[in-house]
PDB file of C-alpha atoms in Angstrom:
ATOM      1  CA  MET B  18      -1.321   8.161  28.733  1.00 60.00           C
ATOM      2  CA  LYS B  19      -0.979   4.666  27.262  1.00 74.00           C
ATOM      3  CA  ALA B  20       0.276   4.083  23.751  1.00 82.00           C
ATOM      4  CA  PRO B  21      -2.306   2.949  21.207  1.00 91.00           C
ATOM      5  CA  LEU B  22      -2.403  -0.673  20.149  1.00 91.00           C
ATOM      6  CA  PHE B  23      -2.624   0.192  16.435  1.00 95.00           C
ATOM      7  CA  SER B  24      -0.983   2.912  14.355  1.00 98.00           C
ATOM      8  CA  ILE B  25      -2.425   3.292  10.879  1.00 98.00           C
ATOM      9  CA  LEU B  26       0.199   4.837   8.583  1.00 98.00           C
ATOM     10  CA  HIS B  27      -1.442   6.698   5.725  1.00 95.00           C
ATOM     11  CA  THR B  28       0.637   8.681   3.271  1.00 93.00           C
ATOM     12  CA  SER B  29      -1.871  10.274   0.941  1.00 87.00           C
ATOM     13  CA  ALA B  30      -1.572  11.904  -2.463  1.00 83.00           C
ATOM     14  CA  ARG B  31      -5.226  13.018  -2.503  1.00 87.00           C
ATOM     15  CA  PRO B  32      -6.340  15.770  -0.115  1.00 86.00           C
ATOM     16  CA  ASP B  33      -9.991  15.012  -0.939  1.00 86.00           C
ATOM     17  CA  LYS B  34      -9.795  11.211  -0.406  1.00 89.00           C
ATOM     18  CA  TRP B  35      -8.008  10.447   2.870  1.00 92.00           C
ATOM     19  CA  ARG B  36     -10.969  11.384   5.100  1.00 93.00           C
ATOM     20  CA  ALA B  37     -13.259   8.704   3.603  1.00 94.00           C
ATOM     21  CA  VAL B  38     -10.572   6.099   4.298  1.00 96.00           C
ATOM     22  CA  TYR B  39     -10.096   7.352   7.859  1.00 97.00           C
ATOM     23  CA  ASP B  40     -13.868   7.362   8.524  1.00 97.00           C
ATOM     24  CA  ASP B  41     -14.189   3.818   7.175  1.00 97.00           C
ATOM     25  CA  TRP B  42     -11.428   2.421   9.400  1.00 98.00           C
ATOM     26  CA  MET B  43     -12.712   4.168  12.526  1.00 97.00           C
ATOM     27  CA  SER B  44     -16.334   3.105  11.917  1.00 98.00           C
ATOM     28  CA  LYS B  45     -15.311  -0.543  11.517  1.00 98.00           C
ATOM     29  CA  ALA B  46     -12.997  -0.732  14.550  1.00 97.00           C
ATOM     30  CA  VAL B  47     -14.271  -2.404  17.717  1.00 94.00           C
ATOM     31  CA  HIS B  48     -12.101  -0.058  19.794  1.00 93.00           C
ATOM     32  CA  PRO B  49     -11.354   3.079  17.721  1.00 95.00           C
ATOM     33  CA  GLU B  50     -10.115   4.755  20.891  1.00 93.00           C
ATOM     34  CA  ASP B  51      -7.085   2.440  20.751  1.00 93.00           C
ATOM     35  CA  VAL B  52      -6.134   3.524  17.229  1.00 96.00           C
ATOM     36  CA  GLU B  53      -3.671   6.232  16.260  1.00 97.00           C
ATOM     37  CA  TYR B  54      -3.989   7.491  12.671  1.00 97.00           C
ATOM     38  CA  VAL B  55      -0.710   8.914  11.372  1.00 97.00           C
ATOM     39  CA  LEU B  56      -1.437  10.934   8.251  1.00 95.00           C
ATOM     40  CA  CYS B  57       1.641  11.924   6.267  1.00 94.00           C
ATOM     41  CA  VAL B  58       0.851  14.997   4.168  1.00 90.00           C
ATOM     42  CA  ASP B  59       2.835  16.692   1.461  1.00 88.00           C
ATOM     43  CA  PRO B  60       2.100  20.246   0.291  1.00 86.00           C
ATOM     44  CA  ARG B  61       3.442  19.220  -3.143  1.00 83.00           C
ATOM     45  CA  TRP B  62       0.267  17.084  -3.423  1.00 83.00           C
ATOM     46  CA  GLY B  63      -1.953  20.018  -2.394  1.00 81.00           C
ATOM     47  CA  PHE B  64      -2.226  19.376   1.362  1.00 84.00           C
ATOM     48  CA  SER B  65      -2.496  22.330   3.725  1.00 79.00           C
ATOM     49  CA  THR B  66       0.185  22.516   6.379  1.00 78.00           C
ATOM     50  CA  THR B  67      -0.927  25.845   7.845  1.00 79.00           C
ATOM     51  CA  ASP B  68      -4.652  25.293   8.425  1.00 78.00           C
ATOM     52  CA  MET B  69      -4.929  22.135  10.526  1.00 82.00           C
ATOM     53  CA  THR B  70      -8.737  22.201  10.920  1.00 84.00           C
ATOM     54  CA  PRO B  71      -9.284  19.778   7.994  1.00 83.00           C
ATOM     55  CA  TYR B  72      -7.585  17.128  10.149  1.00 81.00           C
ATOM     56  CA  ASP B  73      -9.844  17.544  13.192  1.00 88.00           C
ATOM     57  CA  THR B  74     -11.899  14.502  14.252  1.00 88.00           C
ATOM     58  CA  PRO B  75     -14.182  13.680  17.185  1.00 90.00           C
ATOM     59  CA  LEU B  76     -11.730  10.995  18.329  1.00 91.00           C
ATOM     60  CA  ASP B  77      -8.810  13.423  18.191  1.00 90.00           C
ATOM     61  CA  ASN B  78      -6.569  10.552  17.092  1.00 94.00           C
ATOM     62  CA  ILE B  79      -4.991  11.940  13.928  1.00 94.00           C
ATOM     63  CA  HIS B  80      -1.304  12.726  14.090  1.00 93.00           C
ATOM     64  CA  VAL B  81      -0.360  14.795  11.037  1.00 93.00           C
ATOM     65  CA  VAL B  82       3.253  14.652   9.891  1.00 92.00           C
ATOM     66  CA  LEU B  83       4.936  16.388   6.991  1.00 89.00           C
ATOM     67  CA  ASN B  84       6.778  14.653   4.176  1.00 90.00           C
ATOM     68  CA  ASN B  85       9.760  16.942   3.659  1.00 89.00           C
ATOM     69  CA  GLN B  86      11.809  14.278   1.877  1.00 88.00           C
ATOM     70  CA  ARG B  87      11.307  12.672  -1.537  1.00 90.00           C
ATOM     71  CA  ARG B  88       7.831  13.012  -3.034  1.00 87.00           C
ATOM     72  CA  CYS B  89       7.232   9.280  -2.903  1.00 88.00           C
ATOM     73  CA  TYR B  90       5.246   6.575  -1.138  1.00 92.00           C
ATOM     74  CA  VAL B  91       8.226   4.914   0.555  1.00 94.00           C
ATOM     75  CA  ASP B  92       9.417   8.092   2.258  1.00 95.00           C
ATOM     76  CA  GLY B  93       5.862   8.981   3.300  1.00 95.00           C
ATOM     77  CA  VAL B  94       5.317   5.583   4.917  1.00 97.00           C
ATOM     78  CA  ASN B  95       8.683   5.622   6.678  1.00 98.00           C
ATOM     79  CA  ILE B  96       8.095   9.168   7.989  1.00 97.00           C
ATOM     80  CA  ALA B  97       4.673   8.110   9.322  1.00 98.00           C
ATOM     81  CA  ALA B  98       6.189   5.006  10.953  1.00 98.00           C
ATOM     82  CA  LYS B  99       8.877   7.072  12.680  1.00 98.00           C
ATOM     83  CA  ALA B 100       6.163   9.331  14.164  1.00 97.00           C
ATOM     84  CA  SER B 101       3.944   6.425  15.271  1.00 98.00           C
ATOM     85  CA  THR B 102       3.612   5.042  18.791  1.00 96.00           C
ATOM     86  CA  GLY B 103       1.394   1.955  18.366  1.00 95.00           C
ATOM     87  CA  SER B 104       2.382  -1.670  18.922  1.00 93.00           C
ATOM     88  CA  ILE B 105       1.096  -2.797  15.502  1.00 95.00           C
ATOM     89  CA  LEU B 106       1.697  -0.685  12.391  1.00 98.00           C
ATOM     90  CA  ILE B 107      -0.694  -0.877   9.431  1.00 98.00           C
ATOM     91  CA  VAL B 108       0.347   0.659   6.119  1.00 98.00           C
ATOM     92  CA  ASN B 109      -2.714   2.197   4.507  1.00 96.00           C
ATOM     93  CA  ALA B 110      -3.438   4.017   1.243  1.00 91.00           C
ATOM     94  CA  ASP B 111      -6.134   6.115  -0.411  1.00 91.00           C
ATOM     95  CA  ASP B 112      -7.904   3.031  -1.777  1.00 90.00           C
ATOM     96  CA  GLN B 113      -7.649   0.591   1.134  1.00 93.00           C
ATOM     97  CA  PHE B 114     -10.681   0.070   3.328  1.00 96.00           C
ATOM     98  CA  ALA B 115     -11.133  -2.038   6.444  1.00 97.00           C
ATOM     99  CA  CYS B 116     -13.079  -5.206   7.144  1.00 96.00           C
ATOM    100  CA  LYS B 117     -15.661  -5.098   9.937  1.00 97.00           C
ATOM    101  CA  GLY B 118     -14.070  -5.500  13.359  1.00 96.00           C
ATOM    102  CA  TRP B 119     -10.604  -5.295  11.829  1.00 97.00           C
ATOM    103  CA  ASP B 120      -8.818  -4.578  15.129  1.00 95.00           C
ATOM    104  CA  TYR B 121     -10.294  -7.636  16.834  1.00 92.00           C
ATOM    105  CA  GLU B 122      -9.719  -9.787  13.719  1.00 94.00           C
ATOM    106  CA  LEU B 123      -6.052  -8.780  13.519  1.00 94.00           C
ATOM    107  CA  MET B 124      -5.559  -9.511  17.216  1.00 90.00           C
ATOM    108  CA  LYS B 125      -7.236 -12.889  16.722  1.00 90.00           C
ATOM    109  CA  ALA B 126      -4.818 -13.655  13.860  1.00 91.00           C
ATOM    110  CA  TYR B 127      -1.898 -12.721  16.128  1.00 87.00           C
ATOM    111  CA  CYS B 128      -3.326 -14.460  19.203  1.00 82.00           C
ATOM    112  CA  PRO B 129      -5.808 -17.159  18.032  1.00 79.00           C
ATOM    113  CA  ASP B 130      -6.998 -18.068  21.532  1.00 74.00           C
ATOM    114  CA  ILE B 131      -8.209 -14.557  22.350  1.00 73.00           C
ATOM    115  CA  ASP B 132     -11.954 -14.357  22.842  1.00 70.00           C
ATOM    116  CA  ARG B 133     -14.166 -11.382  22.145  1.00 67.00           C
ATOM    117  CA  GLN B 134     -15.005 -10.781  25.825  1.00 62.00           C
ATOM    118  CA  TYR B 135     -11.340 -10.529  26.776  1.00 60.00           C
ATOM    119  CA  PHE B 136     -10.749  -8.181  23.855  1.00 68.00           C
ATOM    120  CA  ASP B 137     -13.713  -6.018  24.882  1.00 67.00           C
ATOM    121  CA  ASP B 138     -12.572  -5.884  28.506  1.00 66.00           C
ATOM    122  CA  GLY B 139      -9.213  -4.419  27.580  1.00 62.00           C
ATOM    123  CA  MET B 140      -6.601  -4.613  24.890  1.00 54.00           C
ATOM    124  CA  PRO B 141      -4.254  -7.543  25.462  1.00 56.00           C
ATOM    125  CA  PRO B 142      -0.579  -6.634  25.655  1.00 55.00           C
ATOM    126  CA  LEU B 143       1.653  -7.767  22.829  1.00 61.00           C
ATOM    127  CA  LYS B 144       4.592  -9.953  23.673  1.00 61.00           C
ATOM    128  CA  ARG B 145       7.391  -7.444  24.069  1.00 62.00           C
ATOM    129  CA  GLY B 146      10.000  -7.714  21.385  1.00 69.00           C
ATOM    130  CA  TYR B 147       8.010 -10.161  19.254  1.00 85.00           C
ATOM    131  CA  ALA B 148       8.757  -9.328  15.625  1.00 93.00           C
ATOM    132  CA  PHE B 149       5.999 -10.352  13.235  1.00 95.00           C
ATOM    133  CA  VAL B 150       4.245  -9.482   9.994  1.00 96.00           C
ATOM    134  CA  LEU B 151       0.577 -10.319   9.418  1.00 96.00           C
ATOM    135  CA  GLU B 152      -0.231 -11.352   5.838  1.00 96.00           C
ATOM    136  CA  VAL B 153      -3.783 -10.329   4.912  1.00 97.00           C
ATOM    137  CA  SER B 154      -5.577 -10.139   1.562  1.00 96.00           C
ATOM    138  CA  THR B 155      -6.544  -7.069  -0.441  1.00 95.00           C
ATOM    139  CA  GLY B 156      -8.132  -8.574  -3.529  1.00 92.00           C
ATOM    140  CA  THR B 157      -5.184  -7.520  -5.678  1.00 91.00           C
ATOM    141  CA  PRO B 158      -4.882 -10.097  -8.483  1.00 90.00           C
ATOM    142  CA  ASP B 159      -2.411 -12.874  -7.622  1.00 91.00           C
ATOM    143  CA  GLU B 160      -0.950 -10.887  -4.707  1.00 89.00           C
ATOM    144  CA  HIS B 161       0.065 -14.021  -2.800  1.00 87.00           C
ATOM    145  CA  LYS B 162       1.444 -15.818  -5.869  1.00 88.00           C
ATOM    146  CA  ARG B 163       3.467 -12.754  -6.852  1.00 89.00           C
ATOM    147  CA  GLY B 164       5.045 -12.447  -3.391  1.00 85.00           C
ATOM    148  CA  VAL B 165       3.678  -9.048  -2.538  1.00 89.00           C
ATOM    149  CA  MET B 166       2.048  -7.703   0.608  1.00 94.00           C
ATOM    150  CA  VAL B 167      -0.089  -4.852  -0.637  1.00 93.00           C
ATOM    151  CA  MET B 168      -1.067  -3.770   2.878  1.00 95.00           C
ATOM    152  CA  PRO B 169       1.892  -4.400   5.199  1.00 96.00           C
ATOM    153  CA  ILE B 170       1.023  -4.987   8.858  1.00 98.00           C
ATOM    154  CA  LEU B 171       3.938  -5.372  11.252  1.00 97.00           C
ATOM    155  CA  SER B 172       4.762  -5.264  14.927  1.00 96.00           C
ATOM    156  CA  ARG B 173       6.751  -2.390  16.370  1.00 95.00           C
ATOM    157  CA  ALA B 174       9.477  -4.922  17.188  1.00 94.00           C
ATOM    158  CA  ARG B 175       9.750  -5.816  13.483  1.00 96.00           C
ATOM    159  CA  TYR B 176       9.874  -2.135  12.560  1.00 97.00           C
ATOM    160  CA  GLU B 177      12.600  -1.476  15.109  1.00 96.00           C
ATOM    161  CA  GLN B 178      14.514  -4.565  13.980  1.00 94.00           C
ATOM    162  CA  GLN B 179      14.558  -3.292  10.381  1.00 95.00           C
ATOM    163  CA  GLY B 180      14.777   0.445  11.092  1.00 96.00           C
ATOM    164  CA  PHE B 181      12.147   1.127   8.413  1.00 97.00           C
ATOM    165  CA  VAL B 182       8.904  -0.245   7.003  1.00 98.00           C
ATOM    166  CA  PHE B 183      10.037  -0.045   3.375  1.00 96.00           C
ATOM    167  CA  PHE B 184      13.689  -0.207   2.375  1.00 94.00           C
ATOM    168  CA  PRO B 185      14.584   3.432   1.572  1.00 94.00           C
ATOM    169  CA  GLY B 186      16.253   2.520  -1.742  1.00 93.00           C
ATOM    170  CA  TYR B 187      12.812   2.202  -3.348  1.00 89.00           C
ATOM    171  CA  GLU B 188      10.361   4.956  -4.294  1.00 88.00           C
ATOM    172  CA  SER B 189       7.216   2.832  -4.616  1.00 86.00           C
ATOM    173  CA  MET B 190       7.331  -0.099  -7.034  1.00 87.00           C
ATOM    174  CA  PHE B 191       8.767  -3.322  -5.584  1.00 90.00           C
ATOM    175  CA  ALA B 192       8.995  -1.927  -2.046  1.00 93.00           C
ATOM    176  CA  ASP B 193       6.146  -4.230  -1.000  1.00 92.00           C
ATOM    177  CA  ASN B 194       7.754  -7.191  -2.773  1.00 92.00           C
ATOM    178  CA  ASP B 195      10.946  -6.542  -0.836  1.00 95.00           C
ATOM    179  CA  PHE B 196       8.965  -6.174   2.417  1.00 96.00           C
ATOM    180  CA  CYS B 197       7.281  -9.542   1.769  1.00 95.00           C
ATOM    181  CA  GLU B 198      10.466 -11.397   0.801  1.00 95.00           C
ATOM    182  CA  SER B 199      12.399 -10.069   3.796  1.00 96.00           C
ATOM    183  CA  ALA B 200       9.610 -11.127   6.180  1.00 96.00           C
ATOM    184  CA  ARG B 201       9.498 -14.614   4.639  1.00 95.00           C
ATOM    185  CA  GLN B 202      13.283 -14.991   4.784  1.00 96.00           C
ATOM    186  CA  ASP B 203      13.268 -13.995   8.445  1.00 96.00           C
ATOM    187  CA  GLY B 204      10.408 -16.385   9.251  1.00 96.00           C
ATOM    188  CA  VAL B 205       8.192 -13.722  10.855  1.00 96.00           C
ATOM    189  CA  VAL B 206       5.030 -14.046   8.725  1.00 96.00           C
ATOM    190  CA  ILE B 207       1.751 -14.928  10.440  1.00 95.00           C
ATOM    191  CA  PRO B 208      -0.835 -16.043   7.850  1.00 94.00           C
ATOM    192  CA  ALA B 209      -4.113 -14.101   7.927  1.00 96.00           C
ATOM    193  CA  ARG B 210      -5.156 -14.307   4.286  1.00 96.00           C
ATOM    194  CA  HIS B 211      -8.751 -14.942   5.329  1.00 96.00           C
ATOM    195  CA  LEU B 212      -8.995 -11.253   6.254  1.00 97.00           C
ATOM    196  CA  MET B 213      -9.954  -9.085   3.267  1.00 96.00           C
ATOM    197  CA  PHE B 214      -9.143  -5.389   3.269  1.00 95.00           C
TER     198      PHE B 214
END
């Protein structure tokens, strides 16, 4: 079985909200069958860890993992990343929705010469070991001026290079600022601000 191209990392604090986000991303993907959705749940937020039926989907692409560390966003994201298998990791949240054709659009940002036919015929392989971060937009006021990446998107190579998505010294605030600054310092940012999530 081949690894998925994308792993969406969603640590949720709202048992009644994550499904709408999942449904949105899957409905807007060109190839949802190439997407792994890693949902990090925490019983301290009211998630069930005994009855797994709420996590069933027709695509059978949800991988549920348990946050048994700090009750915080950073640990949830890092736990989800550790459990993921995709080549491109997307950090998602309860209020982040996709743009239409997001998987194709992200591949086009990474590989500008890709055409839709090639993409539809089969997912192109990523350059092995190529560490990158895609900088998209979320509509957060002044996100680019403030040096923050509200929705981090990174290659597996970048994740493996760092050993984490978010530096574990944070709980939530400023973790995305640190992610952004580190990526800029290392020269791995690919601009894709035209994509709005």
